[in-house]
Amino acid sequence: MTLPMLDPDLLRAFLAVADHRSFTRAANRLNRTQSAVSMQIRRLEMRVAAELFRRNTTTVELTVAGESLVTYARRILALNEEAVGKLREHRLEGRVRLGVMDDYGSHVLPAVLARFLALYPRIHVEMETGLTGPMLSRIGESYELVIAMHGEGCESGELLRFERPIWAGSAEHRAWLLDPLPVALYPPGCLFRKWAIEGLDAAERPWRLAFVSHNLATVEAIATQGLAVTVVKSSFLPRSLRGLSPRDRLPALPGAEIRLHVAPDPTRAGIMLADHLREAFAAMPDEPAVNL
């Protein structure tokens, strides 16, 4: 047997009467005549085959069936509004400029953006990877969103994820035994470069800057060939490298936080992407343990 459908317009009329306990006040709220509201209630009662109100000359009270329907009516209308809102959002158009670190831009964001653009195909996302320090100084001007790395305890932006920086060297070579230690790092402005140099100097470990590159793949390739050691996030440690520890005469490194920065006056498209990023990062598993 096919059950009758509950018309949202009838449910709105029902809730107006239930909330105001008056057909007259409900009609005023809905900008309809009292007779029109009464007709809607009668149609709804016919559909559910139950009396919803007890009426006399002075009061309007919900029946037991009416009391039961109130909760369902609110849920149905809320879901209806949510569905319509989502469908309208799918037609949302706009352009969002996103800045992010190279490793997250290579390993994390492609899949996240693919899911976002499947939901909002009319939004154009322009992603730039690189050092995020300079990007943060231009947020609101050149970037609407920036995902940046900070030291632990930073209060700027919104925390998305914790990361553990580690030293890494070739799985087949032992560059960390060389003296002075050859290191492959990123240009000035990179936190990994700053932490690596400060740690080595504090440990009084002789070192030399053997390679510098903006490109993550280049730095990892240099380390893979045993030409230098480098610093990576433990969650992105490639198979070609092994994690190193103080047992390898390398200093401990500070913890890191991945934070989302949003321009002061984001567009609707920017707000939608920021929400999607928050949800995506919340669903990410914790970083895998690396045996050092």
mmCIF file of C-alpha atoms in Angstrom:
data_model
loop_
_atom_site.group_PDB
_atom_site.id
_atom_site.type_symbol
_atom_site.label_atom_id
_atom_site.label_comp_id
_atom_site.label_asym_id
_atom_site.label_seq_id
_atom_site.Cartn_x
_atom_site.Cartn_y
_atom_site.Cartn_z
ATOM 1 C CA MET A 1 0.000 0.000 0.000
ATOM 2 C CA THR A 2 1.324 3.427 -0.949
ATOM 3 C CA LEU A 3 1.332 5.828 1.972
ATOM 4 C CA PRO A 4 0.197 9.410 1.408
ATOM 5 C CA MET A 5 2.852 12.104 0.985
ATOM 6 C CA LEU A 6 2.988 14.955 3.473
ATOM 7 C CA ASP A 7 2.911 18.256 1.621
ATOM 8 C CA PRO A 8 5.369 20.781 3.160
ATOM 9 C CA ASP A 9 2.811 23.592 2.706
ATOM 10 C CA LEU A 10 0.279 21.640 4.754
ATOM 11 C CA LEU A 11 2.887 20.953 7.424
ATOM 12 C CA ARG A 12 3.773 24.659 7.634
ATOM 13 C CA ALA A 13 0.106 25.505 8.173
ATOM 14 C CA PHE A 14 -0.158 22.751 10.793
ATOM 15 C CA LEU A 15 2.886 24.032 12.719
ATOM 16 C CA ALA A 16 1.645 27.614 12.563
ATOM 17 C CA VAL A 17 -1.628 26.581 14.201
ATOM 18 C CA ALA A 18 0.188 24.317 16.684
ATOM 19 C CA ASP A 19 2.604 27.087 17.680
ATOM 20 C CA HIS A 20 -0.022 29.828 18.014
ATOM 21 C CA ARG A 21 -2.938 27.641 19.201
ATOM 22 C CA SER A 22 -5.089 29.809 16.955
ATOM 23 C CA PHE A 23 -6.235 29.608 13.352
ATOM 24 C CA THR A 24 -6.542 33.393 13.211
ATOM 25 C CA ARG A 25 -2.964 34.054 14.392
ATOM 26 C CA ALA A 26 -1.667 31.258 12.181
ATOM 27 C CA ALA A 27 -3.407 32.834 9.171
ATOM 28 C CA ASN A 28 -1.821 36.212 9.969
ATOM 29 C CA ARG A 29 1.609 34.633 10.247
ATOM 30 C CA LEU A 30 1.213 32.807 6.931
ATOM 31 C CA ASN A 31 -0.411 35.806 5.243
ATOM 32 C CA ARG A 32 -3.449 33.733 4.320
ATOM 33 C CA THR A 33 -7.128 33.791 5.179
ATOM 34 C CA GLN A 34 -8.394 31.798 8.115
ATOM 35 C CA SER A 35 -10.597 29.715 5.846
ATOM 36 C CA ALA A 36 -7.562 28.823 3.689
ATOM 37 C CA VAL A 37 -5.634 27.644 6.742
ATOM 38 C CA SER A 38 -8.634 25.640 7.965
ATOM 39 C CA MET A 39 -8.883 23.984 4.543
ATOM 40 C CA GLN A 40 -5.186 23.049 4.670
ATOM 41 C CA ILE A 41 -5.585 21.467 8.097
ATOM 42 C CA ARG A 42 -8.597 19.459 6.896
ATOM 43 C CA ARG A 43 -6.605 18.230 3.888
ATOM 44 C CA LEU A 44 -3.729 17.196 6.159
ATOM 45 C CA GLU A 45 -6.089 15.383 8.538
ATOM 46 C CA MET A 46 -7.539 13.498 5.587
ATOM 47 C CA ARG A 47 -4.085 12.458 4.438
ATOM 48 C CA VAL A 48 -2.979 11.143 7.828
ATOM 49 C CA ALA A 49 -6.471 9.804 8.647
ATOM 50 C CA ALA A 50 -6.397 11.382 12.087
ATOM 51 C CA GLU A 51 -7.781 14.410 13.855
ATOM 52 C CA LEU A 52 -4.947 16.790 14.725
ATOM 53 C CA PHE A 53 -6.723 19.534 16.703
ATOM 54 C CA ARG A 54 -9.602 19.778 19.164
ATOM 55 C CA ARG A 55 -11.415 23.039 18.504
ATOM 56 C CA ASN A 56 -14.115 24.965 20.272
ATOM 57 C CA THR A 57 -15.177 28.584 20.278
ATOM 58 C CA THR A 58 -12.276 29.697 22.520
ATOM 59 C CA THR A 59 -9.361 27.248 22.284
ATOM 60 C CA VAL A 60 -7.398 25.104 19.857
ATOM 61 C CA GLU A 61 -5.564 22.132 21.367
ATOM 62 C CA LEU A 62 -3.447 19.409 19.812
ATOM 63 C CA THR A 63 -4.745 15.850 19.923
ATOM 64 C CA VAL A 64 -2.421 12.957 20.744
ATOM 65 C CA ALA A 65 -1.923 12.439 17.012
ATOM 66 C CA GLY A 66 -1.236 16.146 16.591
ATOM 67 C CA GLU A 67 1.379 16.099 19.353
ATOM 68 C CA SER A 68 3.097 13.176 17.612
ATOM 69 C CA LEU A 69 3.092 14.933 14.263
ATOM 70 C CA VAL A 70 4.727 18.140 15.538
ATOM 71 C CA THR A 71 8.207 16.610 15.862
ATOM 72 C CA TYR A 72 8.006 14.867 12.506
ATOM 73 C CA ALA A 73 6.710 18.000 10.806
ATOM 74 C CA ARG A 74 9.627 20.062 12.071
ATOM 75 C CA ARG A 75 12.129 17.404 10.946
ATOM 76 C CA ILE A 76 10.544 17.081 7.506
ATOM 77 C CA LEU A 77 10.580 20.838 6.939
ATOM 78 C CA ALA A 78 14.159 21.136 8.227
ATOM 79 C CA LEU A 79 15.320 18.382 5.850
ATOM 80 C CA ASN A 80 13.403 20.014 3.015
ATOM 81 C CA GLU A 81 15.148 23.340 3.638
ATOM 82 C CA GLU A 82 18.532 21.627 3.947
ATOM 83 C CA ALA A 83 18.060 19.743 0.665
ATOM 84 C CA VAL A 84 16.948 22.860 -1.220
ATOM 85 C CA GLY A 85 19.852 24.821 0.266
ATOM 86 C CA LYS A 86 22.363 22.196 -0.796
ATOM 87 C CA LEU A 87 20.986 22.068 -4.319
ATOM 88 C CA ARG A 88 21.210 25.830 -4.579
ATOM 89 C CA GLU A 89 24.767 25.734 -3.259
ATOM 90 C CA HIS A 90 25.664 23.301 -6.032
ATOM 91 C CA ARG A 91 24.883 26.111 -8.466
ATOM 92 C CA LEU A 92 27.125 28.480 -6.537
ATOM 93 C CA GLU A 93 29.662 30.219 -8.736
ATOM 94 C CA GLY A 94 32.898 31.920 -7.773
ATOM 95 C CA ARG A 95 36.671 31.876 -7.707
ATOM 96 C CA VAL A 96 38.809 30.954 -4.717
ATOM 97 C CA ARG A 97 42.578 31.457 -4.557
ATOM 98 C CA LEU A 98 44.195 28.918 -2.197
ATOM 99 C CA GLY A 99 47.795 28.876 -0.976
ATOM 100 C CA VAL A 100 49.341 25.760 0.572
ATOM 101 C CA MET A 101 52.662 24.087 1.359
ATOM 102 C CA ASP A 102 54.196 21.961 -1.392
ATOM 103 C CA ASP A 103 53.782 18.588 0.340
ATOM 104 C CA TYR A 104 50.117 19.128 1.212
ATOM 105 C CA GLY A 105 49.526 20.493 -2.266
ATOM 106 C CA SER A 106 50.994 17.300 -3.738
ATOM 107 C CA HIS A 107 49.716 14.609 -1.362
ATOM 108 C CA VAL A 108 46.510 15.857 0.303
ATOM 109 C CA LEU A 109 44.750 18.643 -1.561
ATOM 110 C CA PRO A 110 44.234 17.015 -4.997
ATOM 111 C CA ALA A 111 41.771 14.421 -3.649
ATOM 112 C CA VAL A 112 40.132 16.954 -1.314
ATOM 113 C CA LEU A 113 39.623 19.461 -4.133
ATOM 114 C CA ALA A 114 38.316 16.755 -6.475
ATOM 115 C CA ARG A 115 35.545 15.969 -3.990
ATOM 116 C CA PHE A 116 34.779 19.652 -3.494
ATOM 117 C CA LEU A 117 34.581 20.419 -7.204
ATOM 118 C CA ALA A 118 32.325 17.411 -7.767
ATOM 119 C CA LEU A 119 29.883 19.070 -5.356
ATOM 120 C CA TYR A 120 30.395 22.628 -6.625
ATOM 121 C CA PRO A 121 31.440 22.385 -10.280
ATOM 122 C CA ARG A 122 30.882 26.102 -10.935
ATOM 123 C CA ILE A 123 33.445 27.195 -8.352
ATOM 124 C CA HIS A 124 36.944 27.732 -9.765
ATOM 125 C CA VAL A 125 39.743 26.953 -7.292
ATOM 126 C CA GLU A 126 43.208 28.304 -8.066
ATOM 127 C CA MET A 127 45.827 26.613 -5.887
ATOM 128 C CA GLU A 128 49.417 27.797 -5.488
ATOM 129 C CA THR A 129 52.041 25.793 -3.626
ATOM 130 C CA GLY A 130 55.221 27.034 -2.002
ATOM 131 C CA LEU A 131 56.417 28.818 1.097
ATOM 132 C CA THR A 132 53.308 29.993 2.906
ATOM 133 C CA GLY A 133 54.958 32.740 4.970
ATOM 134 C CA PRO A 134 54.858 35.241 2.090
ATOM 135 C CA MET A 135 51.328 34.073 1.228
ATOM 136 C CA LEU A 136 50.065 34.959 4.694
ATOM 137 C CA SER A 137 51.236 38.540 4.258
ATOM 138 C CA ARG A 138 49.037 38.769 1.135
ATOM 139 C CA ILE A 139 45.916 37.027 2.411
ATOM 140 C CA GLY A 140 42.829 39.002 1.481
ATOM 141 C CA GLU A 141 44.758 40.529 -1.405
ATOM 142 C CA SER A 142 46.117 37.603 -3.420
ATOM 143 C CA TYR A 143 44.737 34.654 -1.450
ATOM 144 C CA GLU A 144 41.377 33.967 0.119
ATOM 145 C CA LEU A 145 42.543 30.857 1.980
ATOM 146 C CA VAL A 146 46.011 29.747 3.068
ATOM 147 C CA ILE A 147 46.943 26.442 4.699
ATOM 148 C CA ALA A 148 50.219 27.100 6.500
ATOM 149 C CA MET A 149 52.566 25.364 8.917
ATOM 150 C CA HIS A 150 53.411 26.943 12.277
ATOM 151 C CA GLY A 151 55.269 25.961 15.403
ATOM 152 C CA GLU A 152 53.256 24.407 18.218
ATOM 153 C CA GLY A 153 51.306 26.914 20.297
ATOM 154 C CA CYS A 154 50.529 29.309 17.458
ATOM 155 C CA GLU A 155 47.271 31.195 17.958
ATOM 156 C CA SER A 156 46.929 32.454 14.391
ATOM 157 C CA GLY A 157 44.393 30.772 12.132
ATOM 158 C CA GLU A 158 42.440 27.581 12.857
ATOM 159 C CA LEU A 159 44.175 24.347 13.842
ATOM 160 C CA LEU A 160 43.598 21.592 11.286
ATOM 161 C CA ARG A 161 46.216 19.007 12.192
ATOM 162 C CA PHE A 162 49.411 18.318 14.128
ATOM 163 C CA GLU A 163 52.553 17.219 12.285
ATOM 164 C CA ARG A 164 55.903 15.785 13.422
ATOM 165 C CA PRO A 165 58.952 17.010 11.490
ATOM 166 C CA ILE A 166 61.727 14.402 11.273
ATOM 167 C CA TRP A 167 65.167 14.137 9.759
ATOM 168 C CA ALA A 168 65.305 11.823 6.756
ATOM 169 C CA GLY A 169 68.100 10.199 4.796
ATOM 170 C CA SER A 170 68.571 7.622 2.082
ATOM 171 C CA ALA A 171 67.493 4.072 2.883
ATOM 172 C CA GLU A 172 70.592 2.835 1.017
ATOM 173 C CA HIS A 173 73.243 5.425 1.879
ATOM 174 C CA ARG A 174 74.504 6.985 5.118
ATOM 175 C CA ALA A 175 74.965 10.673 4.475
ATOM 176 C CA TRP A 176 74.272 11.416 8.152
ATOM 177 C CA LEU A 177 77.674 9.893 9.045
ATOM 178 C CA LEU A 178 79.559 12.488 6.987
ATOM 179 C CA ASP A 179 81.378 15.333 8.684
ATOM 180 C CA PRO A 180 80.439 18.069 8.076
ATOM 181 C CA LEU A 181 76.852 16.910 7.607
ATOM 182 C CA PRO A 182 75.458 17.735 4.136
ATOM 183 C CA VAL A 183 71.866 18.996 4.317
ATOM 184 C CA ALA A 184 69.294 19.621 1.588
ATOM 185 C CA LEU A 185 66.818 22.300 2.611
ATOM 186 C CA TYR A 186 64.374 24.873 1.308
ATOM 187 C CA PRO A 187 65.053 28.612 0.868
ATOM 188 C CA PRO A 188 64.992 31.129 3.755
ATOM 189 C CA GLY A 189 61.501 31.550 5.161
ATOM 190 C CA CYS A 190 60.913 27.805 5.532
ATOM 191 C CA LEU A 191 60.375 26.666 9.131
ATOM 192 C CA PHE A 192 62.101 23.331 8.452
ATOM 193 C CA ARG A 193 65.220 25.181 7.328
ATOM 194 C CA LYS A 194 65.118 27.399 10.425
ATOM 195 C CA TRP A 195 64.586 24.495 12.842
ATOM 196 C CA ALA A 196 67.226 22.312 11.180
ATOM 197 C CA ILE A 197 69.934 24.994 11.291
ATOM 198 C CA GLU A 198 69.080 26.061 14.852
ATOM 199 C CA GLY A 199 69.078 22.437 16.034
ATOM 200 C CA LEU A 200 72.398 21.574 14.408
ATOM 201 C CA ASP A 201 74.062 24.729 15.733
ATOM 202 C CA ALA A 202 72.721 24.090 19.250
ATOM 203 C CA ALA A 203 74.023 20.503 19.094
ATOM 204 C CA GLU A 204 77.368 21.802 17.781
ATOM 205 C CA ARG A 205 77.143 19.379 14.862
ATOM 206 C CA PRO A 206 79.247 20.621 11.902
ATOM 207 C CA TRP A 207 77.115 20.932 8.772
ATOM 208 C CA ARG A 208 77.076 22.443 5.308
ATOM 209 C CA LEU A 209 74.171 23.513 3.105
ATOM 210 C CA ALA A 210 74.692 21.156 0.172
ATOM 211 C CA PHE A 211 71.457 21.765 -1.755
ATOM 212 C CA VAL A 212 68.684 24.356 -1.749
ATOM 213 C CA SER A 213 65.451 24.043 -3.713
ATOM 214 C CA HIS A 214 61.868 25.304 -3.649
ATOM 215 C CA ASN A 215 60.762 21.936 -4.980
ATOM 216 C CA LEU A 216 59.865 19.114 -2.584
ATOM 217 C CA ALA A 217 60.543 16.374 -5.132
ATOM 218 C CA THR A 218 64.028 17.749 -5.852
ATOM 219 C CA VAL A 219 64.993 17.859 -2.169
ATOM 220 C CA GLU A 220 63.729 14.300 -1.635
ATOM 221 C CA ALA A 221 65.563 13.067 -4.749
ATOM 222 C CA ILE A 222 68.846 14.554 -3.497
ATOM 223 C CA ALA A 223 68.367 12.841 -0.120
ATOM 224 C CA THR A 224 67.400 9.547 -1.787
ATOM 225 C CA GLN A 225 70.725 9.473 -3.646
ATOM 226 C CA GLY A 226 72.599 9.843 -0.368
ATOM 227 C CA LEU A 227 73.912 13.301 -1.230
ATOM 228 C CA ALA A 228 72.417 14.939 1.884
ATOM 229 C CA VAL A 229 69.894 14.572 4.670
ATOM 230 C CA THR A 230 66.747 16.668 4.838
ATOM 231 C CA VAL A 231 63.674 17.333 6.989
ATOM 232 C CA VAL A 232 60.197 16.067 6.098
ATOM 233 C CA LYS A 233 56.845 15.661 7.809
ATOM 234 C CA SER A 234 56.621 12.144 9.216
ATOM 235 C CA SER A 235 53.229 11.613 7.555
ATOM 236 C CA PHE A 236 54.848 12.184 4.141
ATOM 237 C CA LEU A 237 58.056 10.167 4.626
ATOM 238 C CA PRO A 238 58.668 8.536 1.209
ATOM 239 C CA ARG A 239 59.646 4.875 0.905
ATOM 240 C CA SER A 240 63.022 5.886 -0.506
ATOM 241 C CA LEU A 241 63.975 7.611 2.749
ATOM 242 C CA ARG A 242 64.289 6.478 6.336
ATOM 243 C CA GLY A 243 63.600 8.513 9.445
ATOM 244 C CA LEU A 244 66.609 9.544 11.492
ATOM 245 C CA SER A 245 66.855 10.225 15.230
ATOM 246 C CA PRO A 246 69.225 11.531 17.916
ATOM 247 C CA ARG A 247 70.929 8.111 17.731
ATOM 248 C CA ASP A 248 72.132 9.267 14.319
ATOM 249 C CA ARG A 249 73.652 12.400 15.919
ATOM 250 C CA LEU A 250 70.781 14.559 14.706
ATOM 251 C CA PRO A 251 68.931 16.983 17.016
ATOM 252 C CA ALA A 252 65.247 16.688 17.895
ATOM 253 C CA LEU A 253 62.947 19.031 16.001
ATOM 254 C CA PRO A 254 59.958 21.082 17.267
ATOM 255 C CA GLY A 255 56.382 19.946 16.696
ATOM 256 C CA ALA A 256 54.340 21.618 13.987
ATOM 257 C CA GLU A 257 50.722 22.665 13.498
ATOM 258 C CA ILE A 258 48.871 22.914 10.200
ATOM 259 C CA ARG A 259 46.503 25.896 10.332
ATOM 260 C CA LEU A 260 43.858 27.354 8.061
ATOM 261 C CA HIS A 261 43.839 31.105 7.470
ATOM 262 C CA VAL A 262 40.765 32.771 5.955
ATOM 263 C CA ALA A 263 40.627 36.263 4.491
ATOM 264 C CA PRO A 264 38.710 38.821 6.617
ATOM 265 C CA ASP A 265 35.809 39.094 4.139
ATOM 266 C CA PRO A 266 35.590 35.722 2.381
ATOM 267 C CA THR A 267 33.271 35.136 -0.538
ATOM 268 C CA ARG A 268 30.503 32.565 -0.297
ATOM 269 C CA ALA A 269 32.615 30.243 -2.441
ATOM 270 C CA GLY A 270 35.559 30.763 -0.077
ATOM 271 C CA ILE A 271 33.390 29.971 2.943
ATOM 272 C CA MET A 272 32.184 26.760 1.295
ATOM 273 C CA LEU A 273 35.748 25.656 0.496
ATOM 274 C CA ALA A 274 36.939 26.503 4.022
ATOM 275 C CA ASP A 275 34.136 24.370 5.497
ATOM 276 C CA HIS A 276 35.032 21.519 3.132
ATOM 277 C CA LEU A 277 38.694 21.715 4.154
ATOM 278 C CA ARG A 278 37.784 21.603 7.847
ATOM 279 C CA GLU A 279 35.660 18.501 7.307
ATOM 280 C CA ALA A 280 38.321 16.823 5.168
ATOM 281 C CA PHE A 281 41.100 17.405 7.705
ATOM 282 C CA ALA A 282 38.875 16.285 10.589
ATOM 283 C CA ALA A 283 38.350 12.972 8.759
ATOM 284 C CA MET A 284 42.071 12.411 8.129
ATOM 285 C CA PRO A 285 43.713 9.660 10.189
ATOM 286 C CA ASP A 286 46.419 10.556 12.657
ATOM 287 C CA GLU A 287 49.917 10.614 11.228
ATOM 288 C CA PRO A 288 51.414 7.094 11.070
ATOM 289 C CA ALA A 289 54.066 6.127 13.585
ATOM 290 C CA VAL A 290 57.605 6.187 12.211
ATOM 291 C CA ASN A 291 60.192 3.974 13.845
ATOM 292 C CA LEU A 292 63.317 6.054 14.384
#
